[in-house]
Amino acid sequence: MRTALGEYDEVITFGGNRSGKTTGCAKMVMQAVTESEDGHVVCFSQNADTSVKVQQAAVWEMMPKEFRRKTKSIDGYINFSMQNGFTGSSFIFPDTRTRVDFKTYTQFSNNQTILEGFEFGFRNPQGLNIGAWLDEYLGDAALVNTLRFRLATRNSKMLLGFTPIDGYTPFVNDYLRGAETLETKRAELLNRTVPVRQYSPERDAGIVYLHSDENPFGGYDRIAKDLRGANEDTVMVRAYGLPTKSMTSLLPNFSPEINVLSETPNKYGMTFPDKKELAWYQVVDPAFARNYVSIWAGVSENEEVFIRREWPDRDTYGEWALFGDPKWRYGPASKKLGFDIAAYVELFNEIEEELGIEVIERIGDSRFFAKENESNVDLFTSFYDYGLSFVPSDGQTEAIGCTALDEWFTYNPNYEIDEANRPRCYIHKDCGNLIESIISYNAAGKKDEALKDFFDALRYLRMSNAGLGPDYFADYHLETTMTKKGGY
């Protein structure tokens, strides 16, 4: 943790059960407080109760012995009780005249101006320059963005802690997306190596994992015993602090480690298959005020589904949805490019030519495709006139579609991934907006509506063929279906 704080402006720490994460963060904060003069550090916790019983108690344990008593002078003030924490939720360390304030996420949520006018950190740091510590942060980017401006003046660091027992939030996912592993360690309970330190290119931040076996006072032997026979995901989270799923996802079995493939073998030896071995489908979800959304998926002979391409793709157009305060909002990829039907047809043909595929069936959102324009022409007809034939998506409810999608991502986590025990659906790593949608979409109405478009495209694919899902067709079946035209 100390090494990461020396290299990055932000460090997020993940910890397994009893890994000492809060204790370690408190130690770093008190080290900063005692090393440099005239500083100001702010510490955030979930609520007043956890602030007193967890965060403030941890800082008090790290307080130098000579100050573990009531101290009152011109340059300092310390008064602590186990019942109420620090008087006024604050103390001033006498030797360095450094102030430490304890606040809660609820306070910031109720009044986002509580940090205005403050500068956190140290002007002339003699050691660690920590300006803020956020313990067990479950919020969005609003507080962190505010703190970044308060830390910039003194070029100080932000330390975040998170325990991924229930999964990770969209905000945390921003740190994990595309993380580069810098250091690994052998995990005894998994019999393989796991990350210890990573770099987050999305946030230009450090990621540190604290393992339960690194804390000699955490009762690791008991934890290891309790985890004997548990599935791999549970062990990863409980013993090594490795997040394995989103807290909000409608598809909790989806795992980027398993379901996201590329041309390079993953840890299970799986790669994206040869496109010539797949029967190809396209799904389009249109909109009036945004770009159309589309995905291209191939189905193998054993009925596994491989989604190879999305449009608008994240690498070219950016994020389709951005996590903000208080909800997801549409990102740069959704901004209309002004394409008419002819332009979309040209685009789709170019993408398929680039991929070297021929689509055997195209699926369009049944409600939107059936809407007629001022000339009483619907999208089915408009696309057909330009050479592309679409069939309507299944009209069953979103809940039915989500339940069906679960089947695509189900496997037994208690056994090894192999030909008999594996999910049925995989996404290429280039489909970043679809992956984000799968991880974070929660059907929370307006709060995450921006994520819905790509999720719907996946759902339409799953519910095709009267809810049975897309079929595989051998070459000899395609003589009449591989044409660009045809009715629906």
CSV table of C-alpha atoms in Angstrom, one decimal:
chain,number,residue,atom,x,y,z
A,1,MET,CA,0.0,0.0,0.0
A,2,ARG,CA,2.8,2.4,0.9
A,3,THR,CA,4.5,1.7,-2.4
A,4,ALA,CA,1.4,2.4,-4.4
A,5,LEU,CA,0.8,5.7,-2.5
A,6,GLY,CA,4.3,6.7,-3.5
A,7,GLU,CA,3.5,6.1,-7.2
A,8,TYR,CA,-0.2,7.2,-7.7
A,9,ASP,CA,-2.5,10.0,-6.6
A,10,GLU,CA,-5.3,7.5,-5.9
A,11,VAL,CA,-5.0,4.0,-4.4
A,12,ILE,CA,-7.9,1.7,-3.9
A,13,THR,CA,-7.5,-1.3,-1.6
A,14,PHE,CA,-9.5,-4.5,-1.6
A,15,GLY,CA,-9.3,-6.9,1.3
A,16,GLY,CA,-10.5,-10.4,2.2
A,17,ASN,CA,-12.0,-11.2,5.6
A,18,ARG,CA,-9.9,-10.0,8.5
A,19,SER,CA,-7.1,-8.9,6.1
A,20,GLY,CA,-6.4,-5.8,8.1
A,21,LYS,CA,-7.4,-3.4,5.4
A,22,THR,CA,-9.0,-0.7,7.7
A,23,THR,CA,-6.1,-1.1,10.2
A,24,GLY,CA,-3.5,-0.7,7.4
A,25,CYS,CA,-5.3,2.5,6.0
A,26,ALA,CA,-5.5,4.0,9.5
A,27,LYS,CA,-1.8,3.3,10.0
A,28,MET,CA,-1.0,5.1,6.7
A,29,VAL,CA,-3.1,8.1,7.7
A,30,MET,CA,-1.5,8.4,11.1
A,31,GLN,CA,2.0,8.1,9.6
A,32,ALA,CA,1.1,11.1,7.3
A,33,VAL,CA,-0.3,13.0,10.3
A,34,THR,CA,2.9,12.5,12.4
A,35,GLU,CA,5.4,13.1,9.6
A,36,SER,CA,4.3,16.5,8.3
A,37,GLU,CA,3.2,19.8,9.7
A,38,ASP,CA,0.1,22.0,9.3
A,39,GLY,CA,-1.9,19.5,7.3
A,40,HIS,CA,-5.6,18.7,7.0
A,41,VAL,CA,-6.9,15.1,6.4
A,42,VAL,CA,-10.5,14.1,5.9
A,43,CYS,CA,-11.7,10.6,6.6
A,44,PHE,CA,-15.1,9.3,5.4
A,45,SER,CA,-17.1,6.4,6.6
A,46,GLN,CA,-20.6,5.0,5.9
A,47,ASN,CA,-22.4,6.6,8.8
A,48,ALA,CA,-21.8,8.0,12.3
A,49,ASP,CA,-21.9,4.6,13.9
A,50,THR,CA,-19.3,2.9,11.6
A,51,SER,CA,-17.2,6.1,11.8
A,52,VAL,CA,-17.0,5.9,15.6
A,53,LYS,CA,-16.8,2.1,16.0
A,54,VAL,CA,-14.6,1.3,13.0
A,55,GLN,CA,-12.7,4.2,11.4
A,56,GLN,CA,-12.1,6.4,14.4
A,57,ALA,CA,-11.3,3.4,16.6
A,58,ALA,CA,-8.8,2.2,14.0
A,59,VAL,CA,-7.1,5.6,13.9
A,60,TRP,CA,-7.1,5.8,17.7
A,61,GLU,CA,-5.3,2.4,17.8
A,62,MET,CA,-2.5,3.9,15.6
A,63,MET,CA,-2.2,7.0,17.8
A,64,PRO,CA,1.3,7.3,19.4
A,65,LYS,CA,1.1,6.1,23.0
A,66,GLU,CA,2.1,9.5,24.5
A,67,PHE,CA,-1.0,11.0,22.9
A,68,ARG,CA,-3.5,8.3,23.9
A,69,ARG,CA,-5.0,10.5,26.5
A,70,LYS,CA,-6.9,13.8,26.6
A,71,THR,CA,-4.5,16.5,25.2
A,72,LYS,CA,-5.4,20.1,25.0
A,73,SER,CA,-3.0,22.9,24.0
A,74,ILE,CA,-2.7,25.9,21.7
A,75,ASP,CA,-1.4,23.7,18.9
A,76,GLY,CA,-3.4,20.5,19.4
A,77,TYR,CA,-6.6,18.9,20.8
A,78,ILE,CA,-7.3,15.2,21.3
A,79,ASN,CA,-10.2,13.8,23.2
A,80,PHE,CA,-11.4,10.2,22.5
A,81,SER,CA,-13.8,7.8,24.1
A,82,MET,CA,-14.7,4.3,22.9
A,83,GLN,CA,-18.4,5.3,23.2
A,84,ASN,CA,-18.4,8.5,21.2
A,85,GLY,CA,-15.1,8.5,19.2
A,86,PHE,CA,-13.2,11.8,18.9
A,87,THR,CA,-14.9,14.8,20.4
A,88,GLY,CA,-16.5,16.8,17.5
A,89,SER,CA,-15.5,14.0,15.1
A,90,SER,CA,-12.1,15.6,14.8
A,91,PHE,CA,-8.7,16.0,16.4
A,92,ILE,CA,-5.6,18.1,16.0
A,93,PHE,CA,-2.3,16.4,16.4
A,94,PRO,CA,-0.1,18.6,18.7
A,95,ASP,CA,3.4,17.9,17.4
A,96,THR,CA,2.4,18.7,13.8
A,97,ARG,CA,-0.7,20.9,14.1
A,98,THR,CA,-2.4,18.7,11.6
A,99,ARG,CA,-6.2,18.4,11.7
A,100,VAL,CA,-8.1,15.2,11.0
A,101,ASP,CA,-11.8,15.4,10.4
A,102,PHE,CA,-14.2,12.4,10.3
A,103,LYS,CA,-17.2,12.7,8.1
A,104,THR,CA,-19.8,10.4,6.6
A,105,TYR,CA,-21.1,9.6,3.2
A,106,THR,CA,-24.6,10.5,4.4
A,107,GLN,CA,-23.5,14.0,5.3
A,108,PHE,CA,-22.1,14.5,1.9
A,109,SER,CA,-25.2,13.1,0.2
A,110,ASN,CA,-27.4,15.5,2.2
A,111,ASN,CA,-25.1,18.5,1.6
A,112,GLN,CA,-22.5,18.3,-1.2
A,113,THR,CA,-21.1,21.7,-0.2
A,114,ILE,CA,-19.6,20.5,3.1
A,115,LEU,CA,-16.1,20.3,1.5
A,116,GLU,CA,-16.1,23.6,-0.3
A,117,GLY,CA,-13.3,25.9,0.6
A,118,PHE,CA,-11.0,23.2,2.1
A,119,GLU,CA,-7.6,22.1,1.0
A,120,PHE,CA,-6.6,18.6,2.1
A,121,GLY,CA,-3.1,17.2,2.5
A,122,PHE,CA,0.2,18.9,3.3
A,123,ARG,CA,1.9,21.9,1.7
A,124,ASN,CA,5.4,20.7,2.6
A,125,PRO,CA,5.1,17.0,3.1
A,126,GLN,CA,8.0,15.2,4.8
A,127,GLY,CA,6.6,11.8,4.1
A,128,LEU,CA,3.2,10.4,3.0
A,129,ASN,CA,1.0,13.1,1.6
A,130,ILE,CA,-2.5,11.7,2.3
A,131,GLY,CA,-5.3,14.1,2.1
A,132,ALA,CA,-8.4,11.8,2.2
A,133,TRP,CA,-9.3,8.3,3.2
A,134,LEU,CA,-12.6,6.8,2.1
A,135,ASP,CA,-13.4,3.6,4.0
A,136,GLU,CA,-15.8,1.0,2.4
A,137,TYR,CA,-16.8,3.4,-0.3
A,138,LEU,CA,-20.1,2.3,-2.0
A,139,GLY,CA,-21.0,5.6,-3.7
A,140,ASP,CA,-20.6,7.0,-7.2
A,141,ALA,CA,-18.0,9.4,-8.5
A,142,ALA,CA,-19.6,12.6,-7.0
A,143,LEU,CA,-17.7,12.6,-3.7
A,144,VAL,CA,-14.4,11.5,-5.3
A,145,ASN,CA,-14.7,14.1,-8.0
A,146,THR,CA,-15.2,16.8,-5.4
A,147,LEU,CA,-12.3,15.6,-3.3
A,148,ARG,CA,-10.0,15.6,-6.4
A,149,PHE,CA,-10.3,19.4,-6.6
A,150,ARG,CA,-9.7,19.7,-2.8
A,151,LEU,CA,-6.6,17.6,-3.1
A,152,ALA,CA,-5.1,19.2,-6.2
A,153,THR,CA,-3.8,22.3,-4.5
A,154,ARG,CA,-1.5,20.4,-2.2
A,155,ASN,CA,-0.9,17.6,-4.6
A,156,SER,CA,-2.1,15.1,-2.0
A,157,LYS,CA,-3.2,11.5,-2.2
A,158,MET,CA,-6.6,9.8,-1.9
A,159,LEU,CA,-6.9,6.3,-0.2
A,160,LEU,CA,-10.0,4.3,-0.8
A,161,GLY,CA,-11.0,1.0,0.8
A,162,PHE,CA,-13.6,-1.5,-0.4
A,163,THR,CA,-14.6,-5.0,0.7
A,164,PRO,CA,-16.1,-6.9,-2.3
A,165,ILE,CA,-18.2,-9.4,-0.3
A,166,ASP,CA,-21.4,-8.5,-2.2
A,167,GLY,CA,-19.7,-7.7,-5.5
A,168,TYR,CA,-18.5,-4.3,-6.8
A,169,THR,CA,-20.2,-1.1,-7.7
A,170,PRO,CA,-20.1,0.6,-11.1
A,171,PHE,CA,-17.7,3.2,-9.5
A,172,VAL,CA,-15.3,0.4,-8.4
A,173,ASN,CA,-15.6,-1.2,-11.8
A,174,ASP,CA,-14.1,2.0,-13.3
A,175,TYR,CA,-10.9,1.1,-11.4
A,176,LEU,CA,-11.0,-2.6,-12.3
A,177,ARG,CA,-11.7,-2.2,-16.0
A,178,GLY,CA,-8.6,-3.1,-18.0
A,179,ALA,CA,-6.4,-3.3,-14.8
A,180,GLU,CA,-2.8,-4.3,-15.5
A,181,THR,CA,-1.3,-6.8,-13.0
A,182,LEU,CA,2.0,-5.6,-11.6
A,183,GLU,CA,2.6,-8.2,-8.9
A,184,THR,CA,1.2,-11.6,-8.0
A,185,LYS,CA,1.3,-14.0,-5.2
A,186,ARG,CA,0.5,-17.7,-4.9
A,187,ALA,CA,-2.9,-18.3,-3.4
A,188,GLU,CA,-2.8,-21.4,-1.2
A,189,LEU,CA,-6.5,-21.9,-1.2
A,190,LEU,CA,-6.8,-21.6,-5.0
A,191,ASN,CA,-3.5,-23.3,-5.9
A,192,ARG,CA,-2.6,-20.6,-8.3
A,193,THR,CA,-1.3,-17.0,-8.4
A,194,VAL,CA,-3.6,-14.0,-7.8
A,195,PRO,CA,-2.9,-10.2,-8.1
A,196,VAL,CA,-1.4,-8.3,-5.2
A,197,ARG,CA,-0.8,-5.0,-7.1
A,198,GLN,CA,-2.4,-3.7,-10.2
A,199,TYR,CA,-2.5,-0.4,-12.2
A,200,SER,CA,-5.8,1.1,-13.3
A,201,PRO,CA,-5.4,2.9,-16.7
A,202,GLU,CA,-8.9,4.1,-16.5
A,203,ARG,CA,-8.2,6.1,-13.3
A,204,ASP,CA,-4.4,6.3,-13.4
A,205,ALA,CA,-4.6,4.7,-10.0
A,206,GLY,CA,-3.0,1.9,-8.0
A,207,ILE,CA,-5.0,-1.2,-6.9
A,208,VAL,CA,-3.8,-3.1,-3.9
A,209,TYR,CA,-5.2,-6.5,-2.7
A,210,LEU,CA,-4.7,-7.4,1.0
A,211,HIS,CA,-5.0,-11.2,1.6
A,212,SER,CA,-6.3,-12.7,4.8
A,213,ASP,CA,-3.2,-14.8,5.3
A,214,GLU,CA,-1.1,-11.7,5.5
A,215,ASN,CA,-2.7,-10.6,8.8
A,216,PRO,CA,-1.2,-12.7,11.7
A,217,PHE,CA,-4.0,-11.5,14.0
A,218,GLY,CA,-6.9,-12.1,11.7
A,219,GLY,CA,-7.6,-15.8,12.4
A,220,TYR,CA,-6.6,-17.0,9.0
A,221,ASP,CA,-6.5,-20.7,10.0
A,222,ARG,CA,-10.2,-20.5,10.9
A,223,ILE,CA,-11.0,-18.6,7.7
A,224,ALA,CA,-9.2,-21.3,5.6
A,225,LYS,CA,-11.1,-24.0,7.4
A,226,ASP,CA,-14.4,-22.3,6.8
A,227,LEU,CA,-13.7,-21.9,3.1
A,228,ARG,CA,-12.8,-25.5,2.6
A,229,GLY,CA,-15.0,-26.8,-0.1
A,230,ALA,CA,-16.3,-23.4,-1.1
A,231,ASN,CA,-16.5,-22.4,-4.8
A,232,GLU,CA,-13.7,-20.4,-6.3
A,233,ASP,CA,-15.5,-17.1,-6.4
A,234,THR,CA,-16.2,-17.3,-2.7
A,235,VAL,CA,-12.6,-18.1,-1.9
A,236,MET,CA,-11.4,-15.3,-4.2
A,237,VAL,CA,-13.5,-12.7,-2.4
A,238,ARG,CA,-13.3,-14.0,1.2
A,239,ALA,CA,-9.6,-14.8,1.4
A,240,TYR,CA,-8.0,-12.6,-1.2
A,241,GLY,CA,-10.3,-9.6,-1.7
A,242,LEU,CA,-10.7,-10.2,-5.4
A,243,PRO,CA,-14.0,-8.8,-6.8
A,244,THR,CA,-15.8,-11.4,-8.9
A,245,LYS,CA,-19.2,-9.8,-9.8
A,246,SER,CA,-21.2,-6.6,-9.8
A,247,MET,CA,-23.4,-5.8,-6.8
A,248,THR,CA,-26.3,-4.8,-9.1
A,249,SER,CA,-26.1,-7.1,-12.2
A,250,LEU,CA,-29.2,-8.9,-13.4
A,251,LEU,CA,-26.8,-11.6,-14.6
A,252,PRO,CA,-24.7,-12.4,-11.4
A,253,ASN,CA,-23.1,-15.4,-13.0
A,254,PHE,CA,-21.4,-13.3,-15.7
A,255,SER,CA,-17.7,-13.1,-15.1
A,256,PRO,CA,-15.3,-11.1,-17.3
A,257,GLU,CA,-12.6,-13.7,-16.4
A,258,ILE,CA,-14.7,-16.5,-17.9
A,259,ASN,CA,-17.1,-14.9,-20.3
A,260,VAL,CA,-14.9,-12.4,-22.0
A,261,LEU,CA,-12.6,-13.9,-24.7
A,262,SER,CA,-10.1,-12.8,-27.2
A,263,GLU,CA,-7.7,-14.4,-29.7
A,264,THR,CA,-5.3,-15.0,-26.8
A,265,PRO,CA,-6.1,-18.0,-24.5
A,266,ASN,CA,-7.5,-17.0,-21.1
A,267,LYS,CA,-6.6,-18.9,-17.9
A,268,TYR,CA,-8.9,-21.7,-18.9
A,269,GLY,CA,-7.3,-22.0,-22.3
A,270,MET,CA,-10.4,-20.6,-24.1
A,271,THR,CA,-10.2,-18.3,-27.1
A,272,PHE,CA,-12.7,-16.8,-29.4
A,273,PRO,CA,-13.4,-19.4,-32.1
A,274,ASP,CA,-12.8,-19.2,-35.8
A,275,LYS,CA,-15.6,-17.2,-37.4
A,276,LYS,CA,-16.0,-19.7,-40.2
A,277,GLU,CA,-17.2,-22.3,-37.7
A,278,LEU,CA,-20.2,-20.1,-36.6
A,279,ALA,CA,-23.6,-19.2,-37.9
A,280,TRP,CA,-24.0,-15.4,-37.7
A,281,TYR,CA,-26.8,-13.2,-36.4
A,282,GLN,CA,-27.3,-9.5,-36.1
A,283,VAL,CA,-29.5,-7.6,-33.5
A,284,VAL,CA,-30.5,-4.0,-33.9
A,285,ASP,CA,-32.1,-1.8,-31.1
A,286,PRO,CA,-33.0,1.6,-32.7
A,287,ALA,CA,-33.9,4.9,-31.0
A,288,PHE,CA,-35.1,8.3,-32.1
A,289,ALA,CA,-32.7,10.5,-30.1
A,290,ARG,CA,-29.6,8.2,-30.1
A,291,ASN,CA,-27.6,6.1,-32.4
A,292,TYR,CA,-28.9,2.6,-33.2
A,293,VAL,CA,-27.3,-0.1,-31.1
A,294,SER,CA,-26.2,-3.4,-32.8
A,295,ILE,CA,-24.4,-6.6,-31.9
A,296,TRP,CA,-23.2,-9.4,-34.1
A,297,ALA,CA,-23.2,-13.0,-32.7
A,298,GLY,CA,-22.1,-16.3,-33.9
A,299,VAL,CA,-23.6,-19.7,-32.9
A,300,SER,CA,-21.4,-22.8,-32.8
A,301,GLU,CA,-22.5,-26.4,-33.7
A,302,ASN,CA,-22.8,-27.2,-30.0
A,303,GLU,CA,-25.1,-24.1,-29.6
A,304,GLU,CA,-22.6,-21.9,-27.8
A,305,VAL,CA,-23.0,-18.1,-28.5
A,306,PHE,CA,-20.1,-15.9,-29.3
A,307,ILE,CA,-20.7,-12.1,-29.6
A,308,ARG,CA,-17.9,-10.7,-31.7
A,309,ARG,CA,-18.8,-7.1,-32.5
A,310,GLU,CA,-20.8,-4.2,-31.2
A,311,TRP,CA,-21.8,-0.8,-32.6
A,312,PRO,CA,-21.1,1.9,-31.5
A,313,ASP,CA,-18.0,0.2,-30.2
A,314,ARG,CA,-16.3,1.6,-27.1
A,315,ASP,CA,-12.8,1.8,-28.6
A,316,THR,CA,-14.0,4.1,-31.5
A,317,TYR,CA,-16.9,6.0,-30.1
A,318,GLY,CA,-16.3,5.9,-26.3
A,319,GLU,CA,-18.7,4.9,-23.6
A,320,TRP,CA,-22.4,4.4,-24.3
A,321,ALA,CA,-23.3,5.0,-20.7
A,322,LEU,CA,-21.4,6.9,-17.9
A,323,PHE,CA,-21.9,6.4,-14.2
A,324,GLY,CA,-22.6,9.7,-12.5
A,325,ASP,CA,-24.7,11.4,-9.8
A,326,PRO,CA,-27.3,10.4,-9.2
A,327,LYS,CA,-27.8,8.0,-12.1
A,328,TRP,CA,-26.2,6.6,-15.2
A,329,ARG,CA,-26.3,9.0,-18.2
A,330,TYR,CA,-25.8,8.6,-21.9
A,331,GLY,CA,-22.2,8.9,-23.0
A,332,PRO,CA,-20.4,10.0,-26.2
A,333,ALA,CA,-21.2,6.8,-28.1
A,334,SER,CA,-24.9,7.5,-27.9
A,335,LYS,CA,-24.8,10.9,-29.5
A,336,LYS,CA,-26.5,10.8,-32.9
A,337,LEU,CA,-24.4,10.7,-36.0
A,338,GLY,CA,-27.3,11.5,-38.2
A,339,PHE,CA,-27.4,8.2,-40.1
A,340,ASP,CA,-30.4,7.5,-42.2
A,341,ILE,CA,-31.4,3.9,-43.2
A,342,ALA,CA,-29.1,3.9,-46.2
A,343,ALA,CA,-26.1,4.9,-44.0
A,344,TYR,CA,-26.9,2.2,-41.5
A,345,VAL,CA,-27.1,-0.4,-44.2
A,346,GLU,CA,-23.8,0.7,-45.6
A,347,LEU,CA,-22.3,0.7,-42.1
A,348,PHE,CA,-23.6,-2.8,-41.3
A,349,ASN,CA,-22.3,-4.2,-44.7
A,350,GLU,CA,-18.9,-2.6,-44.0
A,351,ILE,CA,-18.7,-4.2,-40.6
A,352,GLU,CA,-19.7,-7.6,-41.9
A,353,GLU,CA,-17.2,-7.4,-44.7
A,354,GLU,CA,-14.5,-6.4,-42.2
A,355,LEU,CA,-15.3,-9.4,-40.0
A,356,GLY,CA,-15.6,-11.7,-43.0
A,357,ILE,CA,-19.0,-13.0,-42.1
A,358,GLU,CA,-22.4,-13.5,-43.7
A,359,VAL,CA,-25.5,-13.0,-41.5
A,360,ILE,CA,-28.2,-15.6,-41.7
A,361,GLU,CA,-30.8,-13.7,-39.6
A,362,ARG,CA,-31.3,-10.1,-38.5
A,363,ILE,CA,-33.4,-9.3,-35.4
A,364,GLY,CA,-34.9,-5.9,-34.8
A,365,ASP,CA,-36.7,-4.5,-31.8
A,366,SER,CA,-40.3,-5.5,-32.6
A,367,ARG,CA,-42.0,-2.3,-31.2
A,368,PHE,CA,-39.6,0.2,-32.7
A,369,PHE,CA,-39.3,-1.5,-36.0
A,370,ALA,CA,-43.1,-1.6,-36.4
A,371,LYS,CA,-43.5,2.1,-35.9
A,372,GLU,CA,-44.4,3.9,-39.1
A,373,ASN,CA,-42.9,7.2,-40.3
A,374,GLU,CA,-44.8,10.0,-41.9
A,375,SER,CA,-45.0,8.0,-45.1
A,376,ASN,CA,-46.6,5.1,-43.3
A,377,VAL,CA,-43.4,3.0,-43.8
A,378,ASP,CA,-41.9,1.0,-40.9
A,379,LEU,CA,-38.3,0.0,-40.4
A,380,PHE,CA,-38.8,-3.6,-41.5
A,381,THR,CA,-39.8,-2.2,-44.9
A,382,SER,CA,-37.2,0.5,-45.0
A,383,PHE,CA,-34.3,-1.9,-44.3
A,384,TYR,CA,-35.8,-4.4,-46.8
A,385,ASP,CA,-35.8,-1.8,-49.5
A,386,TYR,CA,-32.1,-1.4,-49.0
A,387,GLY,CA,-31.4,-5.1,-49.1
A,388,LEU,CA,-31.5,-6.2,-45.4
A,389,SER,CA,-34.3,-8.3,-44.1
A,390,PHE,CA,-35.1,-8.2,-40.3
A,391,VAL,CA,-37.4,-10.4,-38.2
A,392,PRO,CA,-39.1,-8.9,-35.1
A,393,SER,CA,-37.7,-9.6,-31.7
A,394,ASP,CA,-39.7,-11.7,-29.2
A,395,GLY,CA,-42.3,-9.7,-27.4
A,396,GLN,CA,-42.1,-11.4,-24.0
A,397,THR,CA,-41.4,-9.4,-20.8
A,398,GLU,CA,-37.9,-8.3,-19.7
A,399,ALA,CA,-38.2,-10.6,-16.7
A,400,ILE,CA,-38.7,-13.6,-18.8
A,401,GLY,CA,-35.8,-12.6,-21.0
A,402,CYS,CA,-33.5,-12.1,-18.0
A,403,THR,CA,-34.4,-15.5,-16.7
A,404,ALA,CA,-33.6,-17.1,-20.0
A,405,LEU,CA,-30.3,-15.2,-20.2
A,406,ASP,CA,-29.3,-16.7,-16.8
A,407,GLU,CA,-29.3,-20.1,-18.6
A,408,TRP,CA,-26.6,-18.8,-21.0
A,409,PHE,CA,-24.3,-17.9,-18.1
A,410,THR,CA,-24.9,-20.7,-15.7
A,411,TYR,CA,-22.2,-23.2,-14.7
A,412,ASN,CA,-21.2,-25.0,-11.6
A,413,PRO,CA,-18.5,-22.9,-9.8
A,414,ASN,CA,-17.6,-25.8,-7.5
A,415,TYR,CA,-16.0,-27.6,-10.4
A,416,GLU,CA,-13.4,-26.9,-13.0
A,417,ILE,CA,-14.4,-25.1,-16.2
A,418,ASP,CA,-14.3,-27.7,-19.0
A,419,GLU,CA,-16.3,-28.8,-22.0
A,420,ALA,CA,-19.0,-30.2,-19.7
A,421,ASN,CA,-19.1,-27.4,-17.2
A,422,ARG,CA,-19.0,-24.0,-18.9
A,423,PRO,CA,-21.4,-21.1,-19.8
A,424,ARG,CA,-23.0,-21.0,-23.2
A,425,CYS,CA,-22.4,-17.3,-24.0
A,426,TYR,CA,-19.2,-15.4,-24.5
A,427,ILE,CA,-18.3,-11.8,-25.5
A,428,HIS,CA,-15.3,-10.6,-27.3
A,429,LYS,CA,-13.2,-8.2,-25.3
A,430,ASP,CA,-13.7,-5.5,-28.0
A,431,CYS,CA,-17.4,-5.2,-27.0
A,432,GLY,CA,-16.8,-2.9,-24.1
A,433,ASN,CA,-20.2,-1.2,-24.0
A,434,LEU,CA,-22.0,-4.5,-24.0
A,435,ILE,CA,-19.8,-5.8,-21.2
A,436,GLU,CA,-20.4,-2.7,-19.2
A,437,SER,CA,-24.2,-3.1,-19.7
A,438,ILE,CA,-24.1,-6.8,-18.6
A,439,ILE,CA,-22.1,-6.0,-15.5
A,440,SER,CA,-24.0,-2.9,-14.3
A,441,TYR,CA,-27.6,-2.9,-15.6
A,442,ASN,CA,-30.1,-3.4,-12.8
A,443,ALA,CA,-33.5,-2.5,-14.3
A,444,ALA,CA,-33.6,0.4,-11.9
A,445,GLY,CA,-35.7,2.6,-14.1
A,446,LYS,CA,-34.4,6.1,-14.9
A,447,LYS,CA,-31.3,5.5,-12.7
A,448,ASP,CA,-29.7,3.1,-15.1
A,449,GLU,CA,-31.8,3.5,-18.2
A,450,ALA,CA,-28.8,4.4,-20.3
A,451,LEU,CA,-27.4,0.9,-19.8
A,452,LYS,CA,-30.5,-0.7,-21.2
A,453,ASP,CA,-29.9,-0.5,-24.9
A,454,PHE,CA,-27.1,-3.0,-25.2
A,455,PHE,CA,-28.6,-5.3,-22.6
A,456,ASP,CA,-31.9,-5.3,-24.6
A,457,ALA,CA,-29.9,-6.3,-27.7
A,458,LEU,CA,-28.5,-9.3,-25.9
A,459,ARG,CA,-32.0,-10.2,-24.5
A,460,TYR,CA,-33.5,-10.0,-28.0
A,461,LEU,CA,-30.8,-12.4,-29.2
A,462,ARG,CA,-31.5,-14.8,-26.4
A,463,MET,CA,-35.3,-14.8,-27.0
A,464,SER,CA,-35.0,-15.3,-30.7
A,465,ASN,CA,-36.5,-18.4,-32.4
A,466,ALA,CA,-39.6,-18.3,-30.2
A,467,GLY,CA,-37.5,-18.0,-27.0
A,468,LEU,CA,-35.3,-21.0,-27.8
A,469,GLY,CA,-32.4,-18.8,-28.8
A,470,PRO,CA,-30.5,-18.6,-32.1
A,471,ASP,CA,-29.8,-21.9,-34.0
A,472,TYR,CA,-26.7,-23.2,-35.6
A,473,PHE,CA,-27.1,-23.9,-39.3
A,474,ALA,CA,-24.5,-26.0,-41.3
A,475,ASP,CA,-23.4,-24.6,-44.7
A,476,TYR,CA,-25.8,-26.8,-46.6
A,477,HIS,CA,-28.7,-25.0,-44.9
A,478,LEU,CA,-27.6,-21.6,-46.0
A,479,GLU,CA,-28.1,-21.7,-49.7
A,480,THR,CA,-31.4,-19.9,-49.4
A,481,THR,CA,-30.9,-18.0,-46.2
A,482,MET,CA,-27.6,-16.3,-46.8
A,483,THR,CA,-29.1,-13.7,-49.2
A,484,LYS,CA,-29.4,-10.1,-48.1
A,485,LYS,CA,-33.0,-9.9,-49.1
A,486,GLY,CA,-36.1,-11.8,-47.9
A,487,GLY,CA,-39.3,-11.3,-46.0
A,488,TYR,CA,-40.0,-11.5,-42.3
